[in-house]
Coordinates of C-alpha atoms in Angstrom, one line a residue:
M17 CA -20.3 -40.6 -24.5
N18 CA -22.9 -38.1 -25.6
W19 CA -24.2 -38.9 -29.0
L20 CA -27.2 -39.1 -31.3
N21 CA -27.7 -41.7 -33.9
I22 CA -30.4 -41.1 -36.4
N23 CA -30.9 -43.7 -39.2
A24 CA -27.2 -44.5 -39.3
G25 CA -27.5 -48.2 -38.6
E26 CA -26.1 -50.2 -35.6
F27 CA -22.7 -49.3 -34.3
P28 CA -19.9 -51.8 -34.8
S29 CA -19.4 -54.3 -32.0
Y30 CA -16.4 -52.5 -30.5
I31 CA -18.5 -49.4 -30.3
A32 CA -21.4 -51.2 -28.8
A33 CA -19.3 -52.7 -26.2
L34 CA -17.9 -49.3 -25.3
S35 CA -21.4 -47.8 -25.2
N36 CA -22.3 -50.1 -22.4
R37 CA -20.5 -47.5 -20.3
A38 CA -23.3 -45.1 -21.2
E39 CA -27.0 -45.3 -21.3
A40 CA -29.1 -45.4 -24.5
I41 CA -32.8 -44.6 -25.2
M42 CA -34.6 -44.9 -28.5
H43 CA -37.2 -42.3 -29.2
G44 CA -38.7 -43.2 -32.6
H45 CA -35.8 -43.2 -35.0
V46 CA -33.5 -41.3 -32.7
V47 CA -31.1 -43.2 -30.4
V48 CA -29.7 -41.2 -27.6
H49 CA -26.4 -42.2 -26.0
Y50 CA -25.9 -40.3 -22.8
D51 CA -24.0 -40.5 -19.5
G52 CA -26.5 -41.2 -16.7
R53 CA -24.1 -39.8 -14.0
L54 CA -24.7 -36.4 -15.6
W55 CA -28.6 -36.6 -15.5
Q56 CA -28.8 -38.1 -12.0
G57 CA -31.7 -40.3 -12.8
N58 CA -33.5 -37.8 -15.0
S59 CA -34.1 -38.4 -18.8
P60 CA -32.4 -36.4 -21.6
I61 CA -35.8 -36.4 -23.3
S62 CA -38.6 -33.8 -22.7
E63 CA -42.1 -33.8 -24.1
K64 CA -44.3 -30.8 -23.9
E65 CA -47.3 -29.5 -25.9
A66 CA -46.9 -32.0 -28.7
S67 CA -43.2 -31.2 -29.1
T68 CA -40.2 -33.2 -28.2
L69 CA -36.6 -32.1 -27.0
I70 CA -33.7 -34.2 -26.7
V71 CA -30.2 -33.1 -25.4
S72 CA -27.3 -35.4 -25.0
G73 CA -24.4 -33.7 -23.1
W74 CA -24.1 -30.9 -20.6
F75 CA -25.3 -27.3 -20.6
I76 CA -25.7 -24.2 -18.4
Y77 CA -28.9 -22.2 -18.9
Q78 CA -30.4 -19.7 -16.6
D79 CA -27.7 -20.4 -13.9
E80 CA -28.7 -24.0 -13.9
R81 CA -27.1 -27.3 -15.1
N82 CA -29.0 -29.5 -17.5
N83 CA -32.4 -27.9 -16.6
L84 CA -34.1 -29.5 -19.6
D85 CA -37.6 -28.7 -18.5
T86 CA -36.9 -25.1 -18.3
L87 CA -35.0 -25.1 -21.6
H88 CA -37.9 -26.8 -23.4
A89 CA -40.5 -24.5 -21.9
D90 CA -38.6 -21.4 -23.1
I91 CA -38.2 -22.9 -26.5
L92 CA -41.9 -23.1 -26.8
K93 CA -42.3 -19.5 -25.7
L94 CA -39.2 -17.9 -27.5
G95 CA -38.1 -20.2 -30.2
L96 CA -35.2 -22.6 -30.5
C97 CA -32.8 -20.1 -32.0
T98 CA -33.3 -17.5 -29.2
V99 CA -32.9 -20.0 -26.5
L100 CA -29.8 -21.5 -27.8
K101 CA -28.1 -18.0 -28.0
N102 CA -28.7 -17.8 -24.2
I103 CA -27.0 -21.0 -23.2
E104 CA -23.9 -20.0 -21.3
A105 CA -21.8 -23.0 -21.7
G106 CA -21.9 -26.6 -22.8
V107 CA -21.0 -29.4 -25.0
F108 CA -24.1 -31.0 -26.4
I109 CA -26.0 -32.4 -29.4
G110 CA -29.8 -32.0 -29.6
W111 CA -32.9 -32.9 -31.5
Y112 CA -36.0 -31.0 -31.4
E113 CA -39.5 -31.8 -33.1
D114 CA -41.9 -28.9 -32.8
K115 CA -45.7 -29.0 -32.8
S116 CA -45.9 -28.9 -36.6
G117 CA -43.7 -31.9 -37.0
K118 CA -40.6 -30.0 -38.1
Q119 CA -37.5 -31.7 -37.0
S120 CA -34.2 -30.0 -36.2
V121 CA -30.7 -31.1 -35.0
F122 CA -28.6 -28.5 -33.1
N123 CA -25.2 -28.4 -31.2
D124 CA -23.1 -26.3 -28.9
Y125 CA -21.5 -23.0 -29.6
F126 CA -18.2 -24.6 -30.6
G127 CA -19.4 -27.8 -32.2
L128 CA -17.4 -30.0 -29.8
S129 CA -20.1 -32.7 -29.7
S130 CA -18.7 -33.6 -33.2
H131 CA -21.5 -35.1 -35.3
Y132 CA -21.8 -35.7 -39.2
Y133 CA -24.9 -35.9 -41.3
T134 CA -25.8 -36.7 -44.8
T135 CA -26.5 -33.8 -47.3
E136 CA -28.7 -35.7 -49.6
D137 CA -31.0 -38.9 -49.8
E138 CA -32.2 -40.3 -46.5
F139 CA -31.1 -38.2 -43.4
K140 CA -28.6 -39.8 -41.2
L141 CA -26.7 -38.4 -38.2
S142 CA -23.8 -40.1 -36.5
P143 CA -20.7 -39.3 -34.5
S144 CA -18.8 -41.2 -37.1
A145 CA -18.5 -40.0 -40.7
Q146 CA -17.2 -43.6 -41.5
Q147 CA -20.5 -45.1 -40.1
I148 CA -22.5 -43.1 -42.6
G149 CA -20.0 -43.6 -45.4
G150 CA -20.4 -43.1 -49.2
N151 CA -18.3 -42.3 -52.1
I152 CA -14.8 -40.9 -51.6
D153 CA -14.1 -37.3 -52.6
P154 CA -10.4 -37.5 -53.9
K155 CA -9.9 -33.7 -53.5
W156 CA -10.6 -33.8 -49.8
Q157 CA -8.9 -37.1 -49.2
T158 CA -5.7 -35.6 -50.6
I159 CA -6.1 -32.5 -48.5
I160 CA -6.5 -34.6 -45.4
Q161 CA -3.4 -36.7 -46.4
K162 CA -1.2 -33.6 -46.9
K163 CA -2.3 -31.4 -43.9
G164 CA -3.5 -34.2 -41.5
H165 CA -7.1 -32.8 -41.3
A166 CA -9.7 -31.0 -43.3
W167 CA -11.5 -27.9 -42.1
G168 CA -15.1 -26.7 -41.5
C169 CA -17.9 -29.1 -42.6
H170 CA -15.8 -30.9 -45.2
T171 CA -15.1 -34.7 -45.1
K172 CA -13.6 -37.1 -47.5
Y173 CA -17.1 -38.5 -48.2
Q174 CA -19.0 -36.7 -51.0
S175 CA -22.4 -36.5 -49.2
V176 CA -21.4 -36.3 -45.6
S177 CA -20.7 -33.0 -43.7
K178 CA -19.7 -32.2 -40.2
L179 CA -22.1 -30.1 -38.2
L180 CA -20.5 -26.7 -37.8
P181 CA -20.4 -24.9 -34.5
G182 CA -23.5 -23.2 -33.2
M183 CA -25.8 -24.6 -35.9
I184 CA -29.5 -25.6 -36.3
L185 CA -30.0 -28.2 -39.0
D186 CA -33.3 -28.6 -40.7
V187 CA -33.7 -32.4 -41.1
A188 CA -36.0 -32.1 -44.2
S189 CA -34.2 -29.4 -46.2
R190 CA -30.6 -30.0 -44.8
E191 CA -30.4 -26.2 -44.5
T192 CA -28.3 -24.9 -41.6
T193 CA -28.9 -21.7 -39.6
G194 CA -26.2 -20.3 -37.3
Y195 CA -27.4 -19.0 -34.0
V196 CA -24.1 -17.6 -32.8
D197 CA -23.9 -13.8 -32.5
Y198 CA -21.0 -12.5 -30.6
S199 CA -22.3 -9.0 -30.5
K200 CA -24.8 -10.4 -28.0
V201 CA -22.3 -12.2 -25.9
N202 CA -20.9 -10.5 -22.7
S203 CA -17.1 -10.0 -22.4
I204 CA -15.2 -9.6 -19.2
S205 CA -11.8 -8.1 -18.3
L206 CA -8.9 -10.6 -18.8
S207 CA -8.2 -10.6 -15.0
D208 CA -11.8 -11.7 -14.3
I209 CA -11.4 -14.9 -16.5
P210 CA -10.1 -17.1 -13.7
R211 CA -13.1 -16.2 -11.5
Y212 CA -15.4 -16.9 -14.6
L213 CA -13.7 -20.4 -14.9
E214 CA -14.3 -21.0 -11.4
K215 CA -17.9 -20.0 -11.7
I216 CA -18.6 -22.5 -14.6
A217 CA -16.7 -25.4 -12.9
A218 CA -18.8 -24.8 -9.7
Y219 CA -21.8 -26.3 -11.4
F220 CA -20.2 -29.6 -10.7
Q221 CA -19.3 -31.0 -7.2
P222 CA -15.5 -31.3 -6.3
V223 CA -15.8 -35.1 -5.9
E224 CA -17.1 -35.2 -9.5
K225 CA -14.2 -33.4 -11.1
F226 CA -10.6 -34.2 -12.0
V227 CA -7.9 -32.6 -14.1
A228 CA -5.1 -33.9 -16.4
L229 CA -2.0 -31.9 -15.2
S230 CA 1.0 -31.1 -17.3
A231 CA 3.9 -28.6 -17.1
G232 CA 1.8 -26.0 -18.9
F233 CA -0.4 -23.2 -17.7
D234 CA -4.0 -24.0 -18.8
S235 CA -4.5 -27.2 -16.8
R236 CA -2.8 -25.5 -13.9
L237 CA -5.3 -22.6 -13.9
L238 CA -8.1 -25.1 -14.1
A239 CA -6.7 -27.0 -11.2
M240 CA -6.5 -23.9 -9.1
K241 CA -9.9 -22.5 -10.0
G242 CA -11.9 -25.7 -10.8
D243 CA -11.7 -27.4 -7.3
P244 CA -11.1 -30.9 -8.6
S245 CA -10.7 -33.8 -6.2
S246 CA -8.5 -35.8 -8.5
S247 CA -5.7 -35.5 -11.0
Y248 CA -3.4 -37.4 -13.2
T249 CA -0.5 -37.0 -15.6
W250 CA 1.5 -39.1 -18.0
G251 CA 5.0 -39.0 -19.1
P252 CA 8.6 -40.0 -18.2
V253 CA 9.3 -39.8 -14.5
N254 CA 11.7 -37.0 -14.8
S255 CA 9.7 -35.0 -17.3
K256 CA 8.6 -31.3 -16.4
D257 CA 5.0 -32.7 -16.9
V258 CA 5.3 -35.2 -14.1
R259 CA 7.5 -33.0 -11.8
N260 CA 5.1 -30.0 -12.1
A261 CA 2.0 -32.1 -11.7
A262 CA 3.3 -33.5 -8.5
I263 CA 4.0 -29.9 -7.1
I264 CA 0.6 -28.8 -8.2
S265 CA -1.3 -31.8 -6.9
K266 CA 0.4 -31.4 -3.5
Q267 CA -0.3 -27.8 -3.2
L268 CA -4.0 -28.3 -4.1
D269 CA -4.3 -31.6 -2.2
T270 CA -5.8 -33.7 -5.1
Q271 CA -5.6 -37.4 -5.3
H272 CA -3.0 -37.8 -7.9
Q273 CA -1.9 -40.6 -10.3
S274 CA 1.0 -40.6 -12.7
F275 CA 1.9 -43.1 -15.4
L276 CA 4.1 -43.6 -18.4
F277 CA 2.6 -42.4 -21.8
K278 CA 3.2 -45.8 -23.3
Q279 CA 2.5 -47.9 -20.1
T280 CA -1.0 -48.8 -21.2
L281 CA -1.5 -51.5 -23.8
V282 CA -3.1 -50.3 -27.0
K283 CA -5.7 -53.0 -28.0
D284 CA -7.1 -53.6 -31.4
E285 CA -10.5 -52.1 -30.4
H286 CA -8.7 -48.8 -29.5
V287 CA -7.3 -48.6 -33.1
A288 CA -10.7 -49.4 -34.6
I289 CA -12.5 -46.8 -32.4
N290 CA -10.0 -44.2 -33.5
E291 CA -10.6 -44.9 -37.2
W292 CA -14.3 -45.1 -36.7
L293 CA -14.5 -41.7 -35.0
F294 CA -12.1 -39.7 -37.1
D295 CA -11.8 -41.3 -40.5
G296 CA -13.8 -38.5 -42.2
Q297 CA -11.7 -35.5 -41.4
N298 CA -8.4 -36.7 -40.0
Q299 CA -5.3 -38.8 -40.7
A300 CA -4.6 -41.4 -38.1
I301 CA -4.7 -40.2 -34.5
N302 CA -2.3 -42.0 -32.0
P303 CA -4.4 -44.7 -30.5
Q304 CA -2.3 -44.5 -27.4
F305 CA -4.4 -41.5 -26.4
I306 CA -7.6 -43.4 -26.2
A307 CA -5.9 -46.2 -24.3
N308 CA -4.7 -43.7 -21.8
Y309 CA -8.0 -41.8 -21.4
E310 CA -9.6 -45.1 -20.7
Y311 CA -7.0 -46.0 -18.1
A312 CA -6.9 -42.7 -16.5
S313 CA -10.7 -42.7 -16.1
S314 CA -10.4 -46.0 -14.2
L315 CA -8.1 -44.3 -11.7
M316 CA -10.3 -41.4 -10.9
G317 CA -12.8 -43.0 -8.5
Q318 CA -16.1 -41.2 -8.4
A319 CA -14.7 -38.3 -10.5
Y320 CA -16.1 -38.3 -14.1
V321 CA -16.0 -34.6 -15.0
S322 CA -12.7 -33.7 -16.8
L323 CA -11.5 -30.1 -16.7
D324 CA -9.9 -29.6 -19.9
G325 CA -7.7 -26.7 -21.1
Y326 CA -8.7 -27.1 -24.8
L327 CA -7.1 -24.4 -26.8
G328 CA -6.4 -22.2 -23.8
D329 CA -2.9 -21.6 -25.2
V330 CA -4.5 -20.4 -28.5
L331 CA -6.5 -17.7 -26.8
Q332 CA -3.9 -16.5 -24.3
R333 CA -0.6 -17.0 -26.2
G334 CA -1.6 -16.7 -29.9
V335 CA -0.4 -20.2 -31.0
Y336 CA -2.4 -20.1 -34.1
L337 CA -0.8 -16.7 -35.1
H338 CA 2.4 -18.6 -35.8
Y339 CA 3.6 -21.1 -38.4
G340 CA 6.7 -23.2 -38.9
G341 CA 10.0 -22.6 -40.5
V342 CA 12.9 -20.0 -40.1
E343 CA 10.4 -17.1 -40.7
G344 CA 7.9 -18.5 -38.3
E345 CA 10.6 -18.9 -35.5
L346 CA 11.8 -15.3 -36.1
N347 CA 8.1 -14.1 -35.7
K348 CA 8.0 -15.9 -32.4
L349 CA 11.2 -14.2 -31.1
F350 CA 10.2 -10.8 -32.5
P351 CA 6.4 -10.6 -32.3
W352 CA 6.4 -7.1 -33.9
L353 CA 7.3 -8.7 -37.2
V354 CA 3.9 -10.4 -37.3
E355 CA 2.0 -7.0 -37.1
K356 CA 4.4 -5.3 -39.6
K357 CA 4.3 -7.9 -42.4
E358 CA 1.4 -10.3 -41.9
S359 CA -2.3 -10.4 -42.6
Y360 CA -4.6 -13.1 -41.3
Q361 CA -4.7 -14.5 -44.9
T362 CA -0.8 -14.8 -45.1
I363 CA -0.8 -16.4 -41.7
L364 CA -3.3 -19.0 -42.8
D365 CA -1.5 -19.5 -46.1
N366 CA 1.6 -20.2 -44.2
R367 CA 0.0 -22.6 -41.9
Y368 CA -1.6 -24.4 -44.8
A369 CA 1.6 -24.1 -47.0
C370 CA 1.5 -27.8 -47.8
L371 CA -1.5 -27.4 -49.9
N372 CA -1.3 -26.3 -53.7
S373 CA -2.9 -23.1 -55.0
E374 CA -6.1 -24.8 -55.9
E375 CA -6.6 -26.3 -52.5
R376 CA -5.7 -23.0 -50.8
D377 CA -8.5 -21.3 -52.9
L378 CA -10.9 -23.7 -51.1
L379 CA -9.5 -22.4 -47.8
H380 CA -9.8 -18.8 -48.9
R381 CA -13.4 -19.4 -49.9
D382 CA -14.2 -20.7 -46.3
I383 CA -12.3 -18.1 -44.3
G384 CA -15.5 -15.9 -44.8
M385 CA -17.5 -18.0 -42.5
I386 CA -16.2 -16.1 -39.5
Q387 CA -17.8 -12.8 -40.8
S388 CA -21.3 -14.1 -39.9
L389 CA -20.4 -14.4 -36.1
N390 CA -20.2 -10.5 -35.6
L391 CA -16.8 -10.8 -34.0
H392 CA -15.3 -7.3 -33.6
C393 CA -11.6 -8.0 -33.3
D394 CA -8.1 -7.1 -34.4
P395 CA -8.0 -8.3 -38.2
L396 CA -5.1 -10.6 -37.4
Q397 CA -7.2 -12.3 -34.8
N398 CA -9.4 -13.6 -37.7
A399 CA -6.6 -16.2 -38.2
T400 CA -7.0 -17.4 -34.6
A401 CA -10.8 -17.3 -34.9
F402 CA -10.8 -19.4 -38.1
E403 CA -8.4 -22.0 -36.8
F404 CA -10.2 -22.2 -33.4
L405 CA -13.7 -22.4 -34.7
Y406 CA -13.3 -24.1 -38.1
G407 CA -9.8 -25.2 -38.7
R408 CA -7.2 -27.1 -36.7
G409 CA -9.0 -26.7 -33.4
F410 CA -12.3 -27.9 -34.6
T411 CA -11.2 -30.7 -36.7
A412 CA -8.1 -31.9 -35.2
M413 CA -7.2 -30.7 -31.6
S414 CA -10.7 -31.5 -30.3
C415 CA -10.1 -35.2 -31.1
G416 CA -8.1 -36.0 -28.1
G417 CA -9.0 -34.0 -24.9
V418 CA -12.6 -33.6 -26.0
V419 CA -13.8 -36.5 -28.2
L420 CA -11.7 -39.4 -27.0
N421 CA -11.7 -38.2 -23.4
G422 CA -15.5 -37.8 -23.8
L423 CA -15.9 -41.5 -24.5
F424 CA -15.3 -42.1 -20.8
N425 CA -15.9 -38.8 -19.1
I426 CA -17.9 -35.5 -19.3
V427 CA -15.5 -32.9 -20.5
L428 CA -15.6 -29.3 -19.5
P429 CA -13.3 -27.3 -22.0
L430 CA -13.6 -24.1 -20.0
F431 CA -11.8 -21.9 -22.3
A432 CA -14.2 -22.8 -25.0
T433 CA -17.1 -20.9 -23.6
P434 CA -18.6 -18.0 -25.4
V435 CA -17.7 -15.3 -22.7
V436 CA -14.0 -16.5 -22.5
F437 CA -13.6 -16.8 -26.1
K438 CA -14.9 -13.4 -26.9
S439 CA -13.0 -11.7 -24.1
C440 CA -9.7 -13.2 -25.4
I441 CA -10.4 -12.8 -29.1
E442 CA -11.1 -9.1 -28.7
A443 CA -7.6 -8.5 -27.4
E444 CA -5.2 -6.6 -29.6
V445 CA -2.8 -8.9 -31.4
H446 CA 0.3 -7.1 -30.0
E447 CA -1.1 -7.8 -26.5
V448 CA -1.5 -11.5 -27.3
L449 CA 2.0 -11.9 -29.0
N450 CA 3.8 -10.0 -26.2
Y451 CA 2.2 -12.4 -23.6
R452 CA 0.4 -9.5 -21.9
V453 CA -2.9 -11.2 -22.3
F454 CA -1.5 -14.3 -20.7
K455 CA 0.0 -12.2 -17.8
D456 CA -3.2 -10.2 -17.4
I457 CA -5.2 -13.5 -17.0
W458 CA -2.8 -14.6 -14.3
A459 CA -2.4 -11.1 -12.7
T460 CA -4.6 -11.7 -9.6
E461 CA -3.3 -15.2 -8.9
N462 CA -0.9 -15.0 -6.0
S463 CA -0.4 -18.6 -5.4
P464 CA 3.1 -20.1 -5.3
L465 CA 2.0 -22.0 -8.4
S466 CA 2.1 -18.7 -10.4
S467 CA 5.9 -18.8 -10.1
L468 CA 6.3 -22.5 -11.3
N469 CA 8.2 -22.6 -14.6
S470 CA 6.8 -24.5 -17.7
E471 CA 8.7 -26.5 -20.1
G472 CA 9.3 -23.2 -21.8
L473 CA 11.3 -22.1 -18.8
Y474 CA 9.0 -19.2 -17.9
S475 CA 6.0 -18.6 -15.6
P476 CA 3.3 -15.9 -15.3
K477 CA 5.8 -13.9 -13.2
T478 CA 8.5 -13.8 -15.9
P479 CA 9.0 -10.4 -17.6
H480 CA 7.2 -10.7 -20.9
T481 CA 10.1 -9.5 -23.0
L482 CA 12.1 -12.5 -21.9
I483 CA 9.4 -15.1 -22.5
P484 CA 10.0 -15.6 -26.4
F485 CA 13.7 -16.4 -25.8
L486 CA 13.1 -18.6 -22.7
N487 CA 10.5 -20.5 -24.6
L488 CA 12.8 -21.2 -27.4
A489 CA 15.5 -22.5 -25.0
G490 CA 12.8 -24.6 -23.4
R491 CA 11.7 -26.2 -26.7
V492 CA 15.3 -27.0 -27.5
L493 CA 15.8 -28.7 -24.2
T494 CA 12.5 -30.7 -24.5
N495 CA 13.2 -31.9 -28.0
Y496 CA 17.0 -32.6 -27.9
V497 CA 18.2 -33.1 -24.2
P498 CA 17.1 -36.6 -23.0
K499 CA 16.8 -35.4 -19.4
Y500 CA 14.1 -32.9 -20.4
Y501 CA 12.1 -35.2 -22.8
N502 CA 8.4 -35.3 -22.4
Y503 CA 5.8 -38.0 -23.3
G504 CA 6.2 -37.4 -26.9
K505 CA 9.8 -38.8 -26.7
E506 CA 8.8 -42.0 -25.0

């Protein structure tokens, strides 16, 4: 739990009970909730030269982890914006008051710290839009009901916005300034990405780290490169998730736990916490996830750092370049169709086809946000960039493995680092859709685990031309043949 609460009132009792797992410090009107295990006895508050810096969460700066003193000293010399650009990785929310008394709130490159603020009247900041509350905007409430989630800063509350990725918010004026500039971010070759994941994970000790394993590739790669001491999986005993996880954990010698997805009792407080956290931008999230993250955390012993494959499939295999329906399935089988007949606008229109024309106009208006980031990529990759940074990734997919998991652990979403994101998003779309990006990332991994098939019946060693057809067959088996059911069918 890594939160800031500014003027938003006391948390409900079920949140207060949960926050006993974390530590809290009050600095004036700012309440800092943080994980003491991460700070190892140090404070997340720094005071220098009549200025104050608060950071809740983790960050890598100048090749050190959570070196708050250095970060603060450099902010005084170089300015907040310049220093934030140079943070290599992290998930954090921060508050800074400079010598003149100007107050700012800032977050990480991908906004995964997930905080909301008031756009008018008294300034309030909270990890919960519901905690701040206010009048309902029927337009956005309808969009959330139709699509399951909003996008960007929008919430169903008229005067409450979500802090967008890589932002500095002026508390007095409510003006936001983006500090992200991908033209200044290094990119690496795709085959170097596994070593880069290894580098970032190495800022934490093996005994501190665990990974949630599945049949897929992202958690597998993190397990291979992240050096975790423990692991777990959930799902039916004979599911591919559970069987693959057993093979991976044995190969890597992790302390492994496995349990049924619905084995853990969902309590009333789990339901309440879900609603409190996600009410502003999402329809209901299955409360079984929070129950399972809590239970899994209790099984991990000393390990409290979760290696998470958040949106690795999006960057490597182009998941957000596809949409549902017959046409979407044909595009998956014959990837050249996407380049021939699609634009990033048509991809997004089809992904948001449940909205009416007026609601999609709102989407079109916001797509331009990606232009300020100085991404130099294949035009079709703008669809991936938007969904990753502002759309489904930011407002929906982050809810589970990052936000809910983060209630009990420190989460390292290692694919959501500026270097990895830029290196993948710069790839040509045909390289992504034909699984060449995926295969290039795995090219130097010679472990037997590289030949282990996923639910999609393929592995990094499978010829790329066969993968779309094998993947379709795998999805049919997983959804319609009981022997192959995964946790979603429990």
